[in-house]
Tab-separated table of C-alpha atoms in Angstrom:
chain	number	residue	atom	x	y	z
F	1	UNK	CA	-73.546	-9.666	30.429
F	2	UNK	CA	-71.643	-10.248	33.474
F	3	UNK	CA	-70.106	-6.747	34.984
F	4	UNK	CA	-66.443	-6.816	36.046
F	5	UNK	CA	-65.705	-7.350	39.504
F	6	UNK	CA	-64.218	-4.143	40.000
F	7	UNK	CA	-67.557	-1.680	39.028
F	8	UNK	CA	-70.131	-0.980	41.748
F	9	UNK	CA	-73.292	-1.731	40.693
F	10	UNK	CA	-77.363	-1.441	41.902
F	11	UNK	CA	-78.241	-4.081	39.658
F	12	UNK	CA	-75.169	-6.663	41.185
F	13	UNK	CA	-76.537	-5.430	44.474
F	14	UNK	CA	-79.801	-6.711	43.657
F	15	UNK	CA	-78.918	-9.895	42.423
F	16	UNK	CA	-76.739	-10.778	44.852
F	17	UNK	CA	-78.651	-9.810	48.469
F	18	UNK	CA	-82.388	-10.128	49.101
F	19	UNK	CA	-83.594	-7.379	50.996
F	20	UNK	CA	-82.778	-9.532	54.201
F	21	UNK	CA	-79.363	-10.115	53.529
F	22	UNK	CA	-79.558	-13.495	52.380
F	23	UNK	CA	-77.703	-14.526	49.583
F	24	UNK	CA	-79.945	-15.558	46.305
F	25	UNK	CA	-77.430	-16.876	44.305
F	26	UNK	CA	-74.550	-19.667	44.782
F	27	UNK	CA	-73.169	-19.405	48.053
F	28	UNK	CA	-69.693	-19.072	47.856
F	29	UNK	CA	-67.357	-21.777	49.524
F	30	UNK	CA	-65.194	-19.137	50.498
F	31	UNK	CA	-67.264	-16.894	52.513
F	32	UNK	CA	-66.633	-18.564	55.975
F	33	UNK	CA	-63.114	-19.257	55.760
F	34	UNK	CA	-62.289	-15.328	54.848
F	35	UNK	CA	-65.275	-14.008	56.649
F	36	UNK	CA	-63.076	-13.276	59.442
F	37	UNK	CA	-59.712	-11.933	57.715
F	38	UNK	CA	-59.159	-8.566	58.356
F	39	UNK	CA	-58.017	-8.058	54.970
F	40	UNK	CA	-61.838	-9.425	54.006
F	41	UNK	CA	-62.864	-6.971	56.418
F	42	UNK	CA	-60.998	-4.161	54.256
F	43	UNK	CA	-62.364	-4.938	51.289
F	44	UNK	CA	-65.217	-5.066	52.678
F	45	UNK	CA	-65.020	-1.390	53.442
F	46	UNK	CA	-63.758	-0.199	50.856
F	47	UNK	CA	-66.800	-2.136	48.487
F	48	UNK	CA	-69.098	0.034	50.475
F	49	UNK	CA	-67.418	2.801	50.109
F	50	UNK	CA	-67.078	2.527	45.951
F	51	UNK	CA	-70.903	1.783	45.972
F	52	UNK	CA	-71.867	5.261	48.143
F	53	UNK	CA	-69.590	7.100	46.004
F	54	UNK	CA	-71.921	5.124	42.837
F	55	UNK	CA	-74.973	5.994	44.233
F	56	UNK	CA	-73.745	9.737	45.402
F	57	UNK	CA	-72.994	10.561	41.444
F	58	UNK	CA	-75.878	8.620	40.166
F	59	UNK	CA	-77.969	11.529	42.814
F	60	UNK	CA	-76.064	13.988	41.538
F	61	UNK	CA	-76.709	13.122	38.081
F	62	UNK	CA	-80.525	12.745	38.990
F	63	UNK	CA	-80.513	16.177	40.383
F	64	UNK	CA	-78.753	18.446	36.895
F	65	UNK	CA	-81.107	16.960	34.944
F	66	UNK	CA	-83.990	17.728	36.995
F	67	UNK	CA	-82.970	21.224	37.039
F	68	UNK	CA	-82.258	21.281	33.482
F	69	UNK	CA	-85.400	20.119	32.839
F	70	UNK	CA	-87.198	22.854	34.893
F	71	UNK	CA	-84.658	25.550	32.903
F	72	UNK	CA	-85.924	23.673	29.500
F	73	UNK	CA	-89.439	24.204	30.310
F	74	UNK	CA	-89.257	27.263	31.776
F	75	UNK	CA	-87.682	27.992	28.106
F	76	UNK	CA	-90.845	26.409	26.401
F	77	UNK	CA	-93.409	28.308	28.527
F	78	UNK	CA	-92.161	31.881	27.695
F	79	UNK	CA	-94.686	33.513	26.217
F	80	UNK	CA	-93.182	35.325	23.623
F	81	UNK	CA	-93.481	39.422	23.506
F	82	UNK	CA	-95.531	41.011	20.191
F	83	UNK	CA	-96.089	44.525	19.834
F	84	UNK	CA	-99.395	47.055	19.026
F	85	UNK	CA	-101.406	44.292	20.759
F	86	UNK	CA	-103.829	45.164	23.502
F	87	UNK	CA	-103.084	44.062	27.438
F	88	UNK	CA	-103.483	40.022	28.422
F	89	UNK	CA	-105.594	39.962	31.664
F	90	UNK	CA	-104.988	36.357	31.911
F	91	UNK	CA	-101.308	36.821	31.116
F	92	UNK	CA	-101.241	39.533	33.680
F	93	UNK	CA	-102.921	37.183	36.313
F	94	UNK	CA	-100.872	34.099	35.636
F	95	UNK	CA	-97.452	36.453	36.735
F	96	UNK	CA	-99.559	37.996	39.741
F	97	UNK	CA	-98.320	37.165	43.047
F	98	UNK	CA	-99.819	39.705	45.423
F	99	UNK	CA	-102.707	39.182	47.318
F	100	UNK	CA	-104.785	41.624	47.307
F	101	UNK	CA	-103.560	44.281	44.412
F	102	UNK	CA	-104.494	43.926	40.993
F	103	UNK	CA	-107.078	41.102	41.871
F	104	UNK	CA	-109.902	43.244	40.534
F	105	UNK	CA	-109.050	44.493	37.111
F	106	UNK	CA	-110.380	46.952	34.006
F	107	UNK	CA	-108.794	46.527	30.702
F	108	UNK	CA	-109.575	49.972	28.408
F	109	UNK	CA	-108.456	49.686	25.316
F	110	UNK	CA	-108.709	53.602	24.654
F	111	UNK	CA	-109.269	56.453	27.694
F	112	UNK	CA	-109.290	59.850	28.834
F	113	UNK	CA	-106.802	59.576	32.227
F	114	UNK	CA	-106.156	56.049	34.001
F	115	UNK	CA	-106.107	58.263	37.257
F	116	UNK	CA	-110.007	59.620	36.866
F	117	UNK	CA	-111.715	55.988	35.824
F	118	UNK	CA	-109.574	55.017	39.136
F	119	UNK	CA	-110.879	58.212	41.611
F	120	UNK	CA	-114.754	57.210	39.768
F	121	UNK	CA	-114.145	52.851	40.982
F	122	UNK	CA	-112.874	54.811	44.603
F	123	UNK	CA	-115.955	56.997	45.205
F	124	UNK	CA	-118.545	54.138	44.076
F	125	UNK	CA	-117.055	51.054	45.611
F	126	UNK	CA	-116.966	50.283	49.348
F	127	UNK	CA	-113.146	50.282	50.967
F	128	UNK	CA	-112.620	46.345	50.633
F	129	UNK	CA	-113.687	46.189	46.845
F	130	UNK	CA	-111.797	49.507	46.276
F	131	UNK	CA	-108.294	48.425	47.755
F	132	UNK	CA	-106.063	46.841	44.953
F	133	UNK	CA	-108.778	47.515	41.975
F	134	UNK	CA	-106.400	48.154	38.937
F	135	UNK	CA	-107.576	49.822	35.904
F	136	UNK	CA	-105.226	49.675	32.992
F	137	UNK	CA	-105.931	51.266	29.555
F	138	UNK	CA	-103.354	50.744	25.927
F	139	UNK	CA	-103.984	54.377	25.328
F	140	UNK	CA	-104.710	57.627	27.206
F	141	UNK	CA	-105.742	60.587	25.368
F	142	UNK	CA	-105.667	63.341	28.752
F	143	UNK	CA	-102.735	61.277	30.608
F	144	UNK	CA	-101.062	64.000	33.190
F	145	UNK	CA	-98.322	63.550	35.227
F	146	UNK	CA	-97.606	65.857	38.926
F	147	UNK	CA	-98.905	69.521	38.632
F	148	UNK	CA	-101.104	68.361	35.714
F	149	UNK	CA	-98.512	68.394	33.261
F	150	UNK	CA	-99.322	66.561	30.046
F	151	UNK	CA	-97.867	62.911	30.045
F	152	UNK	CA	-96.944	61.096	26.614
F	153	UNK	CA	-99.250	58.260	26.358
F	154	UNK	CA	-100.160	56.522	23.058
F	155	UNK	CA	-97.897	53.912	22.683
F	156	UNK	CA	-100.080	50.684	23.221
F	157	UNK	CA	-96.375	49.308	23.292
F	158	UNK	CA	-95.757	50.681	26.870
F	159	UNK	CA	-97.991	50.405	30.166
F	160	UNK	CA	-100.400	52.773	31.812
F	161	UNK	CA	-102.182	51.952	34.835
F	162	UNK	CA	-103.823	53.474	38.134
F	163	UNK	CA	-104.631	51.664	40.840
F	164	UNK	CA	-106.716	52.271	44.459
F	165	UNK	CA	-104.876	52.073	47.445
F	166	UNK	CA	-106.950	52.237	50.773
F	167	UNK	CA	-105.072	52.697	54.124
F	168	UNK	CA	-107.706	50.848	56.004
F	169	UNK	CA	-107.723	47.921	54.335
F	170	UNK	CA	-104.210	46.848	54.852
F	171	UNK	CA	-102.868	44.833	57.772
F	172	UNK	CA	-102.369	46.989	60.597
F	173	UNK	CA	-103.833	49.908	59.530
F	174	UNK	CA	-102.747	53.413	60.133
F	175	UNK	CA	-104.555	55.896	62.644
F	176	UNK	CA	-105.457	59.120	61.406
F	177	UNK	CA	-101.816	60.469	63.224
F	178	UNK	CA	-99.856	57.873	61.271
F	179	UNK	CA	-101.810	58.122	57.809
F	180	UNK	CA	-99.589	61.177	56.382
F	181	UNK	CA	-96.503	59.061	57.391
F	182	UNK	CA	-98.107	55.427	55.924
F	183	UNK	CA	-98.866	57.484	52.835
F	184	UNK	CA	-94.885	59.020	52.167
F	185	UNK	CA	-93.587	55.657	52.608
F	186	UNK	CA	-96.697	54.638	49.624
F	187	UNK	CA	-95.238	57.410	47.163
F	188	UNK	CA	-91.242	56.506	47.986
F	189	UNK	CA	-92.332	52.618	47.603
F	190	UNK	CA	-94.345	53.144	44.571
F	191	UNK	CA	-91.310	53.929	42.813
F	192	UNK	CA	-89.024	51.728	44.460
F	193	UNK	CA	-91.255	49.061	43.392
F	194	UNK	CA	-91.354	50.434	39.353
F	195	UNK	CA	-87.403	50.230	39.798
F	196	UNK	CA	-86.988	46.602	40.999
F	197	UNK	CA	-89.362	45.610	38.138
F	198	UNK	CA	-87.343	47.064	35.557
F	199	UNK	CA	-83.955	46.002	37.186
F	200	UNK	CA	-86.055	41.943	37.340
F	201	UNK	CA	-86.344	42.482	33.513
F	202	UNK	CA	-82.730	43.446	33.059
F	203	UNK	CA	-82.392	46.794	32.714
F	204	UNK	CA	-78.772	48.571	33.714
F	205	UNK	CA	-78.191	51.301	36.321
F	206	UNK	CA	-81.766	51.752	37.510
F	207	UNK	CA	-82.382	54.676	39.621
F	208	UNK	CA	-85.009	56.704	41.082
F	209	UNK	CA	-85.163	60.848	41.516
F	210	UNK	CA	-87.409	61.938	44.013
F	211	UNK	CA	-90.140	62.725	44.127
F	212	UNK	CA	-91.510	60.077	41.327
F	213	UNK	CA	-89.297	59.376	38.542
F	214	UNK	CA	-87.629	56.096	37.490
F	215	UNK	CA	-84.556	56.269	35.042
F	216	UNK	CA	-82.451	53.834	33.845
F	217	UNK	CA	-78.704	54.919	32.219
F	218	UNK	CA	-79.765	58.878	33.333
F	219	UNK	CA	-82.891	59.018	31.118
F	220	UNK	CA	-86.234	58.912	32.139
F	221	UNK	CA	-88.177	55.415	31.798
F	222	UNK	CA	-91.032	55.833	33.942
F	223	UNK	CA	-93.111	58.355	36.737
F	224	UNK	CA	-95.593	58.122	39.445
F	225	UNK	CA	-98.614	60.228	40.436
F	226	UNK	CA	-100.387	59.498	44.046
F	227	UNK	CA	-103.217	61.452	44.527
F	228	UNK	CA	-105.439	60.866	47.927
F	229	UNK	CA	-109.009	61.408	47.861
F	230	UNK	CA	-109.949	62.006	51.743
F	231	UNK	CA	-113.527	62.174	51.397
F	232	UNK	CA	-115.989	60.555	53.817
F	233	UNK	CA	-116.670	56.808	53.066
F	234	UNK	CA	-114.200	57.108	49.798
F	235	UNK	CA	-110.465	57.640	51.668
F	236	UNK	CA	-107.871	56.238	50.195
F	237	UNK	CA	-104.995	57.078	46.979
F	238	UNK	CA	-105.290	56.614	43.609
F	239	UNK	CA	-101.694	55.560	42.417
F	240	UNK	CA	-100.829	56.108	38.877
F	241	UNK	CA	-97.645	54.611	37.030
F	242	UNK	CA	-96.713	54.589	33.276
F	243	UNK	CA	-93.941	53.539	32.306
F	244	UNK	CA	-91.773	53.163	28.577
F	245	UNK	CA	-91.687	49.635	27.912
F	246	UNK	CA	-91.717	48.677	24.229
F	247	UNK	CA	-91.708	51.877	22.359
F	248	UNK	CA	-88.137	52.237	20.831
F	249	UNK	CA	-87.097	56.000	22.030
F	250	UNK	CA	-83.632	55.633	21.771
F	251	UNK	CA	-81.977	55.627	18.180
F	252	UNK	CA	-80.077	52.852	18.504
F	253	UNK	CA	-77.555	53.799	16.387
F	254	UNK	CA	-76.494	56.402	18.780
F	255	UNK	CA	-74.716	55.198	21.802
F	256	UNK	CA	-77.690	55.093	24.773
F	257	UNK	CA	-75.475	56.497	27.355
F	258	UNK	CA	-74.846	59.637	25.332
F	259	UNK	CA	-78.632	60.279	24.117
F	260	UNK	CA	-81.153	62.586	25.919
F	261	UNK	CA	-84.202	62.048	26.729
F	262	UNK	CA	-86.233	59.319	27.637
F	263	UNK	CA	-85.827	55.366	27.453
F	264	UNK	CA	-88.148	52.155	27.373
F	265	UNK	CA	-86.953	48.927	28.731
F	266	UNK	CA	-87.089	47.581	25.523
F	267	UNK	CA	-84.033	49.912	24.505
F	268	UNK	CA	-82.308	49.137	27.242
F	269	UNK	CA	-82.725	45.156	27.478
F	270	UNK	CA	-82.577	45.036	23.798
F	271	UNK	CA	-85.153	43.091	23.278
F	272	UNK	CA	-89.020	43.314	23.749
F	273	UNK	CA	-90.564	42.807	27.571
F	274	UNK	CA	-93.874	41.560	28.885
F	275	UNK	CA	-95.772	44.536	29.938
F	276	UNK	CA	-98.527	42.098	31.707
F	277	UNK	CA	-94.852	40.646	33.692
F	278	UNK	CA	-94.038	44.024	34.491
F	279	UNK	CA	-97.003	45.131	36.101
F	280	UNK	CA	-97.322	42.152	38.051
F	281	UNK	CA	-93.877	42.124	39.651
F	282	UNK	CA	-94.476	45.719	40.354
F	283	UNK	CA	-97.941	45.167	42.661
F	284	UNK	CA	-96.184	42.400	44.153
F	285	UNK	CA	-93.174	44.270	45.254
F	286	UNK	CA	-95.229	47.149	46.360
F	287	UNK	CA	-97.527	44.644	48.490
F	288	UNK	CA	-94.561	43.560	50.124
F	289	UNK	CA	-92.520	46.945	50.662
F	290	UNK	CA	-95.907	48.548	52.149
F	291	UNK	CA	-95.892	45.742	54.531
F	292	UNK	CA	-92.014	46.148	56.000
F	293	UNK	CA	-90.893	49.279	58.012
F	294	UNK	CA	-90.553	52.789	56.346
F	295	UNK	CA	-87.075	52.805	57.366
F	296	UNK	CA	-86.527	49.280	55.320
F	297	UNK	CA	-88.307	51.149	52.122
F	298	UNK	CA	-86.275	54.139	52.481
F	299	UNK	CA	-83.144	52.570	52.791
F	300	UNK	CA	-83.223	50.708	49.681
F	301	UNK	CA	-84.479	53.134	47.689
F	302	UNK	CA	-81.439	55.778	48.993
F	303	UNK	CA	-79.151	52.721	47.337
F	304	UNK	CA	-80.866	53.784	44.247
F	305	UNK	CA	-81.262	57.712	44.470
């Protein structure tokens, strides 16, 4: 099929040039004679300039549906959510980007209090196997919250997990003048880092209330308990979080703004939400926050407060 003389094309391009410039086709007994026209010249110019313009869209093209593949398969690879099942591990590690927290891992299906099986890992372990050790459990029977009050928690829909945190095995740790410091900016980034999880899953006007609750729309969706353990050869904090994920609190048929009480993500997305995804953006954004200034941390958690 021959292409009119008017439409750029890579595959006239080819046929007409080898890659030295010489022509590999009839030489035309024109060329000479107008090679030196100015109006030759011009068309000249503008040719090239129809054939960048070619190539620039056939880029852009290239480039939408590369990224629309990458959306497509992002799509495809979304594990979908099911309730009453117990905690994916491997799930949980596949959506873990932190380096050091949550590496080391206990999945209970059934337990007294997250908190204690976490103080027990702190007091046997040495510091560098301690630091980041995450024990998770789909039920607590003795879950408490600050001041030992009782905490709700058996739903195996929603997410209940303690972890260790040792001050000397972070980067730069703190002296013994700057631990009470390092450890206020670990409780006010502990929930900063519960409320950028649940704002990453979609959840609307996320806020925290000091000193450890997480609320989204006014109603309480999640709390934090950091207890330090200063004894000799076992110092660090065990950091508790649970928060209301995929148990439906809110009646739906009942405007959420205008109900009391508490709220899971899953009432407030509408839909249900990875508790393995949660977790995982949570230690991540807590590695990160513990690693910037205090002042950084407390700022962006005022936004929210």
């Amino acid at each position: 099929m021959e292409l009119p003389a008017n439409v750029p094309s890579l595959v006239r391009n080819r046929t007409t040039q080898d890659p030295h410039g010489n022509n590999d086709t009839e030489p035309n007994p024109d060329a000479k004679q107008n090679e030196g026209t100015s109006e030759n010249k011009q068309h000249n110019k503008n040719a090239i300039s129809d054939q960048g313009g070619w190539n620039g869209g056939l880029v852009m093209v290239g480039v939408i549906a590369v990224a629309l593949a990458v959306i497509i398969k992002g799509f495809s690879n979304t594990t979908p959510v099911t309730f009453g099942e117990p905690f994916d591990k491997s799930l949980f590690t596949g959506y873990l980007q932190a380096e050091t927290l949550g590496r080391s891992i206990r999945h209970l299906r059934k337990t007294t209090s997250t908190m204690d099986d976490a103080a027990q890992l702190l007091e046997s372990l040495t510091p560098q196997d301690a630091h980041g050790y995450t024990v998770i459990a789909d039920v607590q029977t003795k879950a408490r919250g600050r001041k030992g009050r009782k905490w709700h928690a058996s739903s195996i829909d929603n997410l209940y997990a303690s972890f260790l945190w040792v001050p000397s095995q972070v980067n730069n740790p703190p002296s013994s003048r700057e631990l009470p410091h390092h450890l206020v900016q670990l409780n006010v980034a502990v929930c900063l880092a519960v409320a950028l999880a649940l704002e990453r899953e979609g959840a609307p006007n996320v806020g925290v209330k000091w000193p450890n609750d997480v609320w989204i729309d006014g109603k309480k969706a999640a709390g934090v308990l950091v207890d330090y353990h200063g004894k000799v050869g076992s110092s660090g904090a065990v950091v508790g979080v649970g928060i209301n994920v995929n148990e439906e609190l809110v009646d739906r048929s009942v405007n959420i703004k205008s109900s009391v009480g508490a709220i899971s993500l899953r009432d407030a997305v509408g839909s249900g939400v990875s508790r393995e995804r949660v977790l995982a953006v949570l230690l991540t954004e807590l590695e990160y926050l513990m690693s910037v200034t205090f002042e950084t941390v407390l700022g962006k958690y005022q936004e929210l407060d």
